[in-house]
Short mmCIF file of C-alpha atoms in Angstrom, two decimals:
data_model
loop_
_atom_site.label_atom_id
_atom_site.label_comp_id
_atom_site.label_asym_id
_atom_site.label_seq_id
_atom_site.Cartn_x
_atom_site.Cartn_y
_atom_site.Cartn_z
CA MET A 26 0.23 0.01 -0.03
CA HIS A 27 1.26 3.21 -1.04
CA ASN A 28 1.65 6.09 1.64
CA MET A 29 -1.14 8.45 0.70
CA THR A 30 0.79 11.46 2.78
CA ASN A 31 3.57 11.16 0.41
CA SER A 32 1.19 11.34 -2.75
CA LEU A 33 -0.87 14.37 -1.49
CA PRO A 34 0.17 17.61 -3.21
CA VAL A 35 1.73 20.39 -0.81
CA ARG A 36 0.78 23.98 -1.19
CA SER A 37 3.38 26.61 -0.68
CA ASN A 38 2.67 29.51 1.67
CA PRO A 39 2.84 33.04 -0.08
CA SER A 40 3.71 34.91 3.16
CA ALA A 41 6.65 32.70 3.48
CA ARG A 42 8.17 33.53 0.12
CA PRO A 43 11.53 35.37 0.36
CA ILE A 44 11.45 39.25 0.32
CA SER A 45 12.79 40.44 -2.96
CA ARG A 46 16.00 42.47 -3.26
CA HIS A 47 14.35 45.58 -4.64
CA HIS A 48 11.79 45.54 -2.17
CA SER A 49 14.49 45.05 0.79
CA ALA A 50 16.32 48.18 -0.89
CA ASN A 51 13.29 50.39 -0.97
CA TYR A 52 12.46 49.53 2.67
CA ILE A 53 16.10 50.56 3.48
CA VAL A 54 16.20 53.80 1.59
CA HIS A 55 12.77 54.77 3.41
CA ARG A 56 14.26 54.02 6.67
CA VAL A 57 17.23 56.23 5.94
CA LYS A 58 15.14 59.25 4.68
CA GLU A 59 12.92 58.77 7.83
CA SER A 60 16.13 58.90 9.90
CA LEU A 61 17.36 61.90 7.99
CA SER A 62 14.16 63.98 8.40
CA THR A 63 14.09 63.09 12.16
CA ARG A 64 17.66 64.30 12.62
CA VAL A 65 17.19 67.69 10.53
CA SER A 66 13.89 68.50 12.59
CA LYS A 67 15.72 68.17 15.99
CA PHE A 68 18.51 70.18 14.62
CA ILE A 69 16.45 72.80 13.57
CA CYS A 70 14.33 72.78 16.83
CA ALA A 71 17.79 72.84 18.82
CA ILE A 72 18.90 75.89 16.81
CA PHE A 73 15.58 77.61 17.44
CA LEU A 74 15.63 77.03 21.05
CA THR A 75 19.18 78.18 21.33
CA LEU A 76 18.39 81.43 19.39
CA LEU A 77 15.30 81.91 21.67
CA LEU A 78 17.30 81.52 24.93
CA CYS A 79 20.23 83.87 23.57
CA LEU A 80 17.39 86.45 22.93
CA GLY A 81 15.81 86.07 25.97
CA THR A 82 19.19 86.45 27.69
CA VAL A 83 20.01 89.63 25.78
CA PHE A 84 16.66 91.29 26.46
CA PHE A 85 16.84 90.31 30.35
CA ILE A 86 19.94 91.95 30.56
CA LEU A 87 18.95 95.29 28.77
CA TRP A 88 15.97 95.29 30.87
CA ILE A 89 17.69 95.22 34.10
CA ASN A 90 20.15 98.01 32.75
CA VAL A 91 17.50 100.25 31.59
CA ARG A 92 14.38 99.54 34.02
CA PRO A 93 13.88 102.67 36.13
CA HIS A 94 14.67 102.76 39.84
CA ARG A 95 13.16 105.29 42.10
CA PRO A 96 15.36 108.42 43.02
CA ARG A 97 16.82 108.25 46.43
CA PHE A 98 16.52 110.85 48.82
CA HIS A 99 18.22 111.84 51.92
CA ILE A 100 17.94 114.35 54.78
CA ARG A 101 20.90 116.30 55.28
CA GLU A 102 20.05 119.41 57.30
CA PHE A 103 16.93 120.72 59.22
CA SER A 104 16.42 123.31 61.91
CA LEU A 105 13.87 125.31 63.70
CA PRO A 106 15.47 128.16 65.37
CA GLY A 107 13.87 129.49 68.54
CA LEU A 108 12.16 126.44 69.60
CA GLY A 109 12.71 127.18 73.14
CA ASN A 110 11.31 130.74 73.14
CA THR A 111 7.65 130.68 74.44
CA ASP A 112 6.64 133.45 71.71
CA GLY A 113 8.85 131.79 69.22
CA PHE A 114 6.03 131.01 67.15
CA GLU A 115 5.23 134.61 66.16
CA THR A 116 8.75 134.66 64.15
CA SER A 117 9.43 131.14 63.48
CA HIS A 118 10.97 129.76 60.35
CA ILE A 119 11.90 126.06 59.29
CA SER A 120 15.18 125.42 56.86
CA PHE A 121 16.17 122.25 55.47
CA LYS A 122 18.12 120.59 52.83
CA ILE A 123 17.81 117.48 51.11
CA THR A 124 19.51 115.47 48.43
CA ALA A 125 17.93 113.76 45.43
CA HIS A 126 19.94 111.05 43.72
CA ASN A 127 19.36 109.25 40.34
CA PRO A 128 20.78 105.71 40.91
CA ASN A 129 20.00 104.55 37.36
CA GLN A 130 22.87 103.93 34.85
CA LYS A 131 21.13 104.51 31.42
CA VAL A 132 17.96 106.32 32.67
CA SER A 133 17.54 110.28 33.27
CA VAL A 134 14.95 111.73 35.55
CA TYR A 135 13.11 114.94 35.12
CA TYR A 136 11.26 116.91 37.88
CA ASP A 137 8.52 118.78 36.32
CA SER A 138 7.51 120.11 39.63
CA MET A 139 8.61 119.38 43.62
CA GLU A 140 6.72 120.77 46.92
CA GLY A 141 7.71 120.28 50.27
CA SER A 142 5.35 120.07 53.10
CA VAL A 143 6.32 119.83 57.02
CA TYR A 144 3.77 117.90 59.17
CA TYR A 145 3.83 117.93 63.05
CA LYS A 146 1.76 115.09 64.56
CA GLU A 147 0.36 114.82 61.12
CA LYS A 148 -0.86 118.18 60.92
CA ARG A 149 0.79 120.31 58.16
CA VAL A 150 2.85 123.37 59.73
CA GLY A 151 3.87 124.78 56.22
CA SER A 152 4.76 124.10 52.62
CA THR A 153 6.63 125.71 49.64
CA ASN A 154 7.74 125.02 46.26
CA LEU A 155 11.32 123.74 46.26
CA THR A 156 12.69 123.77 42.75
CA HIS A 157 11.94 124.71 39.07
CA PRO A 158 11.89 121.93 36.50
CA LEU A 159 15.01 119.87 37.12
CA HIS A 160 16.82 117.34 35.24
CA GLN A 161 19.00 114.61 36.57
CA ASP A 162 21.43 112.63 34.21
CA PRO A 163 22.37 108.97 35.29
CA LYS A 164 24.16 108.76 38.72
CA ASP A 165 23.62 112.58 39.56
CA THR A 166 22.99 113.97 42.62
CA SER A 167 20.85 117.43 43.34
CA LEU A 168 20.92 119.36 46.54
CA ILE A 169 17.80 120.84 47.25
CA GLU A 170 16.85 123.32 49.90
CA GLY A 171 13.73 124.82 51.25
CA VAL A 172 12.84 127.31 53.66
CA LEU A 173 9.25 127.91 55.52
CA ARG A 174 8.55 131.31 57.07
CA GLY A 175 5.81 134.04 57.18
CA PRO A 176 2.78 133.07 55.14
CA THR A 177 4.12 129.47 54.37
CA MET A 178 4.08 128.69 58.16
CA ALA A 179 1.09 127.58 60.08
CA VAL A 180 2.20 127.49 63.80
CA ASN A 181 -0.23 128.86 66.28
CA GLU A 182 0.36 129.50 69.83
CA ASP A 183 -0.99 125.97 71.02
CA ARG A 184 0.92 123.75 68.72
CA TRP A 185 4.02 125.66 69.67
CA LYS A 186 3.41 125.08 73.37
CA GLN A 187 3.01 121.12 72.27
CA MET A 188 6.25 121.77 70.50
CA GLY A 189 7.93 122.93 73.56
CA ARG A 190 6.68 119.91 75.85
CA ASP A 191 8.17 117.69 73.38
CA ARG A 192 11.29 119.62 73.38
CA ASN A 193 11.75 119.25 77.18
CA GLN A 194 11.30 115.39 76.77
CA GLY A 195 14.29 115.26 74.62
CA LYS A 196 13.28 115.66 70.96
CA VAL A 197 10.56 116.96 68.69
CA VAL A 198 9.39 114.75 65.51
CA PHE A 199 8.46 115.97 62.16
CA ARG A 200 7.81 114.81 58.80
CA LEU A 201 9.03 116.21 55.49
CA ASP A 202 7.01 115.15 52.77
CA VAL A 203 8.43 116.15 49.41
CA VAL A 204 5.80 115.42 46.27
CA SER A 205 7.29 115.74 42.92
CA VAL A 206 5.76 115.06 39.35
CA ILE A 207 8.70 113.07 37.29
CA ARG A 208 9.43 111.45 34.33
CA PHE A 209 11.91 108.96 33.15
CA LYS A 210 14.12 109.24 29.92
CA VAL A 211 15.51 105.92 28.36
CA TYR A 212 17.40 107.16 25.14
CA SER A 213 14.88 108.78 23.15
CA TRP A 214 11.82 107.35 24.98
CA HIS A 215 10.28 109.41 27.68
CA SER A 216 7.87 107.67 30.24
CA LYS A 217 4.30 109.20 31.42
CA ARG A 218 4.30 111.32 34.23
CA HIS A 219 4.48 109.98 38.20
CA ARG A 220 3.60 111.35 41.25
CA MET A 221 6.24 110.52 43.76
CA HIS A 222 6.35 111.19 47.49
CA ALA A 223 9.53 111.01 49.57
CA ASN A 224 8.63 110.96 53.43
CA CYS A 225 11.54 112.13 55.60
CA TYR A 226 11.05 111.34 59.27
CA ILE A 227 13.18 114.08 61.22
CA GLU A 228 14.00 114.48 64.85
CA VAL A 229 15.25 117.81 66.34
CA GLY A 230 16.79 118.57 69.86
CA TRP A 231 16.39 120.95 72.61
CA ASP A 232 18.04 123.46 70.20
CA GLY A 233 15.95 122.99 67.36
CA MET A 234 18.49 121.18 65.27
CA LEU A 235 18.70 117.91 63.50
CA LEU A 236 19.81 115.00 65.75
CA SER A 237 22.35 112.89 64.72
CA ARG A 238 20.45 109.60 64.38
CA THR A 239 18.16 111.08 61.64
CA LYS A 240 20.74 113.07 59.68
CA ASP A 241 21.59 111.67 56.17
CA LYS A 242 18.82 109.20 56.91
CA ARG A 243 17.24 107.82 53.69
CA CYS A 244 13.65 108.94 53.06
CA PRO A 245 11.08 106.18 51.73
CA VAL A 246 9.78 106.71 48.25
CA TYR A 247 6.66 105.83 46.55
CA PHE A 248 4.62 106.42 43.60
CA THR A 249 0.49 107.62 43.99
#
């Protein structure tokens, strides 16, 4: 008897046929193109991110250099002669000196106006205009002087007696409020106008002169 298994025809599996050389070459070329495209894309992205980082660093450095900083004020002198006289309020006057410093390296400051007011126990005792329009170059310092007397003073007998009682306790405390309207200039660009306050806290002794602990003290500055 013949073996029927050996006599049956065997069908070949199409999926098991060997890949032709032409198909293999096309596949390799396609993978190489894909790899090159990916590398080029990554390279372009790296260049873009590097440029973006460099530009950001440059703009940050420029912003640090040209960003306007507030002017700095210091109280240098303050006096109220005749503080010990009982009738001194009739002829009293206040004189003071302050400095305004522009701390910026590339930014100029323009003062369109400046007014100084002196307060005692948060009640104004006088005010005066301090300076005409003033221009400050970078790193410049200006000395500003003011005098309150006559119609610019508002001290009555009761307030003068209060000052006398404080004087007998060792000191009289005042507050000098310097109000300015300023603009900043960076190269050819001008900022809008800002209203700026510099508050100088002052202590005078029995002789009406500025005490050493408040001399050259920095005055806090803020905008409104």
